Each structure stands twice: as C-alpha cells, then as structure tokens.
PDB file of C-alpha atoms in Angstrom:
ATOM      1  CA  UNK M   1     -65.385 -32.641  -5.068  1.00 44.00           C
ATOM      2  CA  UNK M   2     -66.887 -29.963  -7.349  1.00 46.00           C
ATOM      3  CA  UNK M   3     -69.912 -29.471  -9.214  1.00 47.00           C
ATOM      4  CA  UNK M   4     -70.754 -28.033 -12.745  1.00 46.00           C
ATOM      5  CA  UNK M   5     -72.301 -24.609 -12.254  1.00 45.00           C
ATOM      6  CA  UNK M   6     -75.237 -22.784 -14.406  1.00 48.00           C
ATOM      7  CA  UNK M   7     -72.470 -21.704 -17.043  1.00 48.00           C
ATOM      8  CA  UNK M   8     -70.849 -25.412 -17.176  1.00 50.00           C
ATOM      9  CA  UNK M   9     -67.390 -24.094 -15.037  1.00 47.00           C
ATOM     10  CA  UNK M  10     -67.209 -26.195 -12.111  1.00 48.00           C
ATOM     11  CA  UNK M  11     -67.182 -24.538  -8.461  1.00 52.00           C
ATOM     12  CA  UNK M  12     -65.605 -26.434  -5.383  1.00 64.00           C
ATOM     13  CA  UNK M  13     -68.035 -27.592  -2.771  1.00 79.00           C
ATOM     14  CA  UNK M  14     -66.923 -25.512   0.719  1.00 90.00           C
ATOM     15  CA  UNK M  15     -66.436 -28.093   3.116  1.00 94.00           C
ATOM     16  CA  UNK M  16     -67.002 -27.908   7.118  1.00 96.00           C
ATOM     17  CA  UNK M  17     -65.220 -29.575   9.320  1.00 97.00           C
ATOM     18  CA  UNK M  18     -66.713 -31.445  12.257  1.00 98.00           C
ATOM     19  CA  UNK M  19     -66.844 -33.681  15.276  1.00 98.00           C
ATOM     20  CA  UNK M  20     -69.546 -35.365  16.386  1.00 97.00           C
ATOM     21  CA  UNK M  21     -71.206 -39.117  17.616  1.00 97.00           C
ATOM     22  CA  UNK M  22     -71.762 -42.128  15.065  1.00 97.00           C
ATOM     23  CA  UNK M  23     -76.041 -42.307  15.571  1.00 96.00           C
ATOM     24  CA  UNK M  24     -75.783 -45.397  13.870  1.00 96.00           C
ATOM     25  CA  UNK M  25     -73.886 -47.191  10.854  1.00 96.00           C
ATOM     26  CA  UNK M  26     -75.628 -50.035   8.838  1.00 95.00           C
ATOM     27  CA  UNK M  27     -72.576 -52.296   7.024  1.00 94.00           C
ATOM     28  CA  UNK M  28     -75.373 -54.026   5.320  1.00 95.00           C
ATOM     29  CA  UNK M  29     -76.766 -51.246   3.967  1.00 96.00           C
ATOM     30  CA  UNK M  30     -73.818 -49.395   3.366  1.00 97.00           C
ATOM     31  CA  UNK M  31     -74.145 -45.997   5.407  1.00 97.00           C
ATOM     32  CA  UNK M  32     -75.029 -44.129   8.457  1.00 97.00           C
ATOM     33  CA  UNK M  33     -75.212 -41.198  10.306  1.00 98.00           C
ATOM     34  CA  UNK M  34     -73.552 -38.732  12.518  1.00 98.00           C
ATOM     35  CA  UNK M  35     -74.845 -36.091  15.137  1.00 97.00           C
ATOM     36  CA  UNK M  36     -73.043 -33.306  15.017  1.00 98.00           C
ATOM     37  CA  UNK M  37     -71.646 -31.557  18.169  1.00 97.00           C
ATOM     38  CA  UNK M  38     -72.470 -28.318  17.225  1.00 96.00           C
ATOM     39  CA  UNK M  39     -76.120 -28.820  15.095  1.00 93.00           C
ATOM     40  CA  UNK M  40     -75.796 -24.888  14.009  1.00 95.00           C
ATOM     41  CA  UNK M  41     -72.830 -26.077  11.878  1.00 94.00           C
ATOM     42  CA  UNK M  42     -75.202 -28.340   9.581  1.00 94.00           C
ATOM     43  CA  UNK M  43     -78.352 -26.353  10.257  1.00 93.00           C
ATOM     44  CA  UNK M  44     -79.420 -29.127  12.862  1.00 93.00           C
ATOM     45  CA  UNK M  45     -79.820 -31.863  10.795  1.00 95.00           C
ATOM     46  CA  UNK M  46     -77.815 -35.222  11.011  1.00 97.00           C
ATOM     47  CA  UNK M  47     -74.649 -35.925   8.683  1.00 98.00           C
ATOM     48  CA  UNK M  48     -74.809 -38.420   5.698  1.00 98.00           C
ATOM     49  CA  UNK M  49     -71.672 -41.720   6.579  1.00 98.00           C
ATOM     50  CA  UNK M  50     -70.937 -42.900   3.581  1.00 97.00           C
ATOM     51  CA  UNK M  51     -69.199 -46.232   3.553  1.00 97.00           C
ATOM     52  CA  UNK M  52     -67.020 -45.263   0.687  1.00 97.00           C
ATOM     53  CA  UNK M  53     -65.583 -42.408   3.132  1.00 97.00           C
ATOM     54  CA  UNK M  54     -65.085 -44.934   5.920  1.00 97.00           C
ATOM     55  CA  UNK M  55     -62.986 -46.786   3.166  1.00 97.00           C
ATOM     56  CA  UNK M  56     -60.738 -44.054   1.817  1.00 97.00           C
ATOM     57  CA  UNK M  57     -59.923 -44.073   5.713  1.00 97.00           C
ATOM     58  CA  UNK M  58     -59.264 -47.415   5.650  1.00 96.00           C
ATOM     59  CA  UNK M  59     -62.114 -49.299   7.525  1.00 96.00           C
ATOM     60  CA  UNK M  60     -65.462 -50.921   6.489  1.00 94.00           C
ATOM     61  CA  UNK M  61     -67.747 -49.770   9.171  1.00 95.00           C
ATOM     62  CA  UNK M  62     -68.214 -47.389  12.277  1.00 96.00           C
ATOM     63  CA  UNK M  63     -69.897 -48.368  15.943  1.00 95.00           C
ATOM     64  CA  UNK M  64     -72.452 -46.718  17.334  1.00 95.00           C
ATOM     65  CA  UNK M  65     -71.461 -43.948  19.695  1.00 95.00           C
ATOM     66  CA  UNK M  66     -67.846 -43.347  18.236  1.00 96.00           C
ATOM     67  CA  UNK M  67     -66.320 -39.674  18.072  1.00 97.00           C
ATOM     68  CA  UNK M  68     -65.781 -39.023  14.627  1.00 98.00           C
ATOM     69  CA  UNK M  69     -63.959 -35.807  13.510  1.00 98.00           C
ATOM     70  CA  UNK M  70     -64.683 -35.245   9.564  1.00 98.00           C
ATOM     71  CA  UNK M  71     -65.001 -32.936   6.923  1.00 98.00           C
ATOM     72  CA  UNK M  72     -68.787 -32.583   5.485  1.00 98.00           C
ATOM     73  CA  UNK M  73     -70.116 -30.996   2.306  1.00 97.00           C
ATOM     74  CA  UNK M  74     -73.988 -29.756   1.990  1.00 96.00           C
ATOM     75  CA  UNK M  75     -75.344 -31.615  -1.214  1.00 95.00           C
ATOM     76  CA  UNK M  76     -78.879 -31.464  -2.638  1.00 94.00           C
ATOM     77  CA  UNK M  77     -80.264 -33.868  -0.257  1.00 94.00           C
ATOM     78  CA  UNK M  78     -78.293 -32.679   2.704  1.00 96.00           C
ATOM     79  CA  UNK M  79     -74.918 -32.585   4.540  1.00 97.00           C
ATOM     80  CA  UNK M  80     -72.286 -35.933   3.953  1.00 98.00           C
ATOM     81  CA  UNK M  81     -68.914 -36.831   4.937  1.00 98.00           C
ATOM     82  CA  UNK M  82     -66.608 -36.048   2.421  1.00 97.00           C
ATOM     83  CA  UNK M  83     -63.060 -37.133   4.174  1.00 98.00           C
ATOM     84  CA  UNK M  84     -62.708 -38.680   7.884  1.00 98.00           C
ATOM     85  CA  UNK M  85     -60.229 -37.276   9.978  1.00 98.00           C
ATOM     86  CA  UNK M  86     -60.316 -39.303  13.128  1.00 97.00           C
ATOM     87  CA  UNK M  87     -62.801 -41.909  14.175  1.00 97.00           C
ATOM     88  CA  UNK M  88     -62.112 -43.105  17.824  1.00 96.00           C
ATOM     89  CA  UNK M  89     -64.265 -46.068  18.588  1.00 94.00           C
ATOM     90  CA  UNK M  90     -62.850 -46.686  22.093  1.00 92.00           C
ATOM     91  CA  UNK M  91     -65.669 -43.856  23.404  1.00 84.00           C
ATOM     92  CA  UNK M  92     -68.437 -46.242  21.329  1.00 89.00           C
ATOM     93  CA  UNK M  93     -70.531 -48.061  24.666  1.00 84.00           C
ATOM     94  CA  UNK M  94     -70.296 -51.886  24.097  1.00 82.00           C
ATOM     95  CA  UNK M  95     -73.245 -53.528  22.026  1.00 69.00           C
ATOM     96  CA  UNK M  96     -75.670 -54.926  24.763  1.00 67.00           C
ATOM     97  CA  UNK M  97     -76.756 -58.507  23.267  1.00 46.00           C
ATOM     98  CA  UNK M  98     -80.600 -58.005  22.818  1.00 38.00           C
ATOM     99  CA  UNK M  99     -82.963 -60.653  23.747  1.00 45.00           C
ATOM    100  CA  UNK M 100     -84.498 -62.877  21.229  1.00 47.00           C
ATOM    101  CA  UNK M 101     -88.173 -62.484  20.400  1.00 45.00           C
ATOM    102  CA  UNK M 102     -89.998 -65.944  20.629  1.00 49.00           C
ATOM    103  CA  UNK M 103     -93.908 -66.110  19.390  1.00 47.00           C
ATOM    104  CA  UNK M 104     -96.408 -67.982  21.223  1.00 53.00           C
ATOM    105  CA  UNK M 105     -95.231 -70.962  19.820  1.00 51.00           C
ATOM    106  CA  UNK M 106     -91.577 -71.179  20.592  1.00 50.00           C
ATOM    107  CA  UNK M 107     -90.594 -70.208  17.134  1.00 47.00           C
ATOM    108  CA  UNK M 108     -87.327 -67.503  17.415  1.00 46.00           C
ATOM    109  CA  UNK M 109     -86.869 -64.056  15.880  1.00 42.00           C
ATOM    110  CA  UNK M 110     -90.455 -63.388  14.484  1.00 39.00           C
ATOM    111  CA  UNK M 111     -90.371 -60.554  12.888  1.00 41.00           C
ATOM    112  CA  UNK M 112     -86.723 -59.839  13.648  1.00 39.00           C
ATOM    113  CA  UNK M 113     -84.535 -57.993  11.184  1.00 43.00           C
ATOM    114  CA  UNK M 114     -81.250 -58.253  11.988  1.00 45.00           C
ATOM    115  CA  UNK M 115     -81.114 -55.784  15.282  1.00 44.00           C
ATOM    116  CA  UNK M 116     -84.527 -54.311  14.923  1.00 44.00           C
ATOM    117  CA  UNK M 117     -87.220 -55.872  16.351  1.00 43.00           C
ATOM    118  CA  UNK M 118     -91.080 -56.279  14.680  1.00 42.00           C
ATOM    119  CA  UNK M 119     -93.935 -57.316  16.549  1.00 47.00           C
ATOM    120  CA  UNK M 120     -95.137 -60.593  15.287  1.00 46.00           C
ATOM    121  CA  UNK M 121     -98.520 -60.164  12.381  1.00 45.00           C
ATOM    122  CA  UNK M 122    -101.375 -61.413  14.352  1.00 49.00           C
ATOM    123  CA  UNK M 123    -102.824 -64.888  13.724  1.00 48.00           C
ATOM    124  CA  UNK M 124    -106.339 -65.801  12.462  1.00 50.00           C
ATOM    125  CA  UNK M 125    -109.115 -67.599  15.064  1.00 51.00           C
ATOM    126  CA  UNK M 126    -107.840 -70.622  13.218  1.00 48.00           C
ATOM    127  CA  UNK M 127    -103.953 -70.345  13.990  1.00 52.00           C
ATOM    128  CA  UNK M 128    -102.834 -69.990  10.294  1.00 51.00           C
ATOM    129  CA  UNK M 129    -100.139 -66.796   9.497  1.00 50.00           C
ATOM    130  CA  UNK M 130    -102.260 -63.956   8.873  1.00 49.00           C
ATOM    131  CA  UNK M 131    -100.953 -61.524   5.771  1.00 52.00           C
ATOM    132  CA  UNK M 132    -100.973 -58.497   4.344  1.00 49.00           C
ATOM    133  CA  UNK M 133    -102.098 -58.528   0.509  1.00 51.00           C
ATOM    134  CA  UNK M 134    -100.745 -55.306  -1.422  1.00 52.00           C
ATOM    135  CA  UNK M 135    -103.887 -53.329  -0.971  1.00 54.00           C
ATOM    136  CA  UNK M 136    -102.917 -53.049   2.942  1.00 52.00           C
ATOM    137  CA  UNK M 137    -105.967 -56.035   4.008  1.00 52.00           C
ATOM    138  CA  UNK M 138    -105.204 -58.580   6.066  1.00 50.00           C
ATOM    139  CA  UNK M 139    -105.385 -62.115   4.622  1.00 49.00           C
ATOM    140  CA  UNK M 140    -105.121 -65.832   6.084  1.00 50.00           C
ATOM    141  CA  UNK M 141    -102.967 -68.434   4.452  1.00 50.00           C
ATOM    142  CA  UNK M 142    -104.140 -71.544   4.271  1.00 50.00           C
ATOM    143  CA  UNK M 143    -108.096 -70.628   3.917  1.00 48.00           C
ATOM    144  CA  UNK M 144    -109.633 -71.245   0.180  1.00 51.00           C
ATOM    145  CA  UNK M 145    -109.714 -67.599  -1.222  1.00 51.00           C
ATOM    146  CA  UNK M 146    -107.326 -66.013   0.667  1.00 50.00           C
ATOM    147  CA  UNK M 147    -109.146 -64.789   3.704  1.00 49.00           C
ATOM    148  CA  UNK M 148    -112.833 -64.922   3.033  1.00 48.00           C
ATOM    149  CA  UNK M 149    -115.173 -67.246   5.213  1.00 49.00           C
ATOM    150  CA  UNK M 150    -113.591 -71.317   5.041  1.00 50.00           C
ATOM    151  CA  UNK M 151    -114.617 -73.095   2.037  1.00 51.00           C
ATOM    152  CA  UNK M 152    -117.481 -75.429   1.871  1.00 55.00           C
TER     153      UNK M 152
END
C-alpha cells in the first residue's frame, strides 16, 4: 500500500512484521484485534484484523487465542494487518458454551447480544418493561404518557 505525500508522489507505507494472539475477531462485524508479542513493536497498542486480510489469506474469520504471524502498517488511526503470514488456530483454547441469561420470568437471553451478556433494564412497581427515552430517562411502557403517574 502507499499513500500520496504533501507534494502528490506517493511513499510506501514501512511495514512490521509480527506475531502475536487473536484478542478477539467479530465475523459479524467484520474485524478484530491482535496483541502483539512484543507491544514496543506497535508502541503498545493492539493491531487492527481486518477481515479483508483474513480473506486475501484465504479464510473468513480468526478464533480467539490463535498465533497469528503478520505484517502490520501504522495508519492514521493506528497499526493494521496488511498481509497474514501464518495463523495457527490449533493454540486458540476451545469456546466454553456460556450459560444463558433467564429474567425473573423465565424469558431467555435478556439483554443478550450474541456472546456478550447485558444485565436485564429494570422493571417498573407495576411489572411493565421499563425504557430508556433518548434524553437518557427511564420510561414505562404501557402507562398513559410514557412514564408519568397512571392515568385517571
């Protein structure tokens, strides 16, 4: 990759190469992040995985705790894989199966997103879903006027 310089030539980006532990990779979202084995190499901060890099190396995702060996570039908003050189997921721990979180009333996965877990919005002294309206205030559904004192 290059980038255009002040007087519009374009200078290569100097790339580092790397090894280091996937933190975490998001398939949904579409990238990651590695922790370097040597943190002075990127200044201590974690490495940008792109998914687009995972594909140029032929896969579509990364597991949590693989050794990764890579090439990284620094860009404006920090360091990112440019080119993978070896990802070995056989060091990656197996995925413990996390426990569902059930409300008070048997209902499943309140305020689950997909591995992260939420706790559950509180309910009102009447039992409806309490809210939050888009000035931050808490709200209950199902009360005439959105949360004030019940209705005549």
């Amino acid at each position: 990759m290059s980038h255009d310089n002040l007087d519009g030539h374009e200078t290569p980006e100097e790339s580092v190469r790397i090894s280091g532990r996937v933190k975490w990779f998001d398939a949904g979202k579409g990238y990651g992040f590695i922790v370097p084995d040597d943190a002075n190499q990127t200044g201590l901060r974690d490495v940008l995985l792109h998914v687009t890099s995972l594909r140029n190396a032929g896969r579509d995702g990364a597991l949590e705790g693989a050794i990764i060996v890579c090439d990284v570039v620094k860009r404006p908003k920090g360091w990112q894989v440019t080119e993978i050189v070896d990802l070995d997921e056989s060091a990656a721990p197996p995925r413990e199966e996390r426990p569902r979180r059930v409300d008070g009333d048997g209902h499943g996965a309140i305020g689950s997103r997909g591995d992260r877990t939420f706790p559950a919005r509180p309910r009102g002294d009447d039992g409806g879903r309490r809210e939050v309206r888009r000035d931050g205030a808490w709200h209950d559904e199902g009360r005439p006027g959105g949360g004030g004192p019940p209705g005549p």
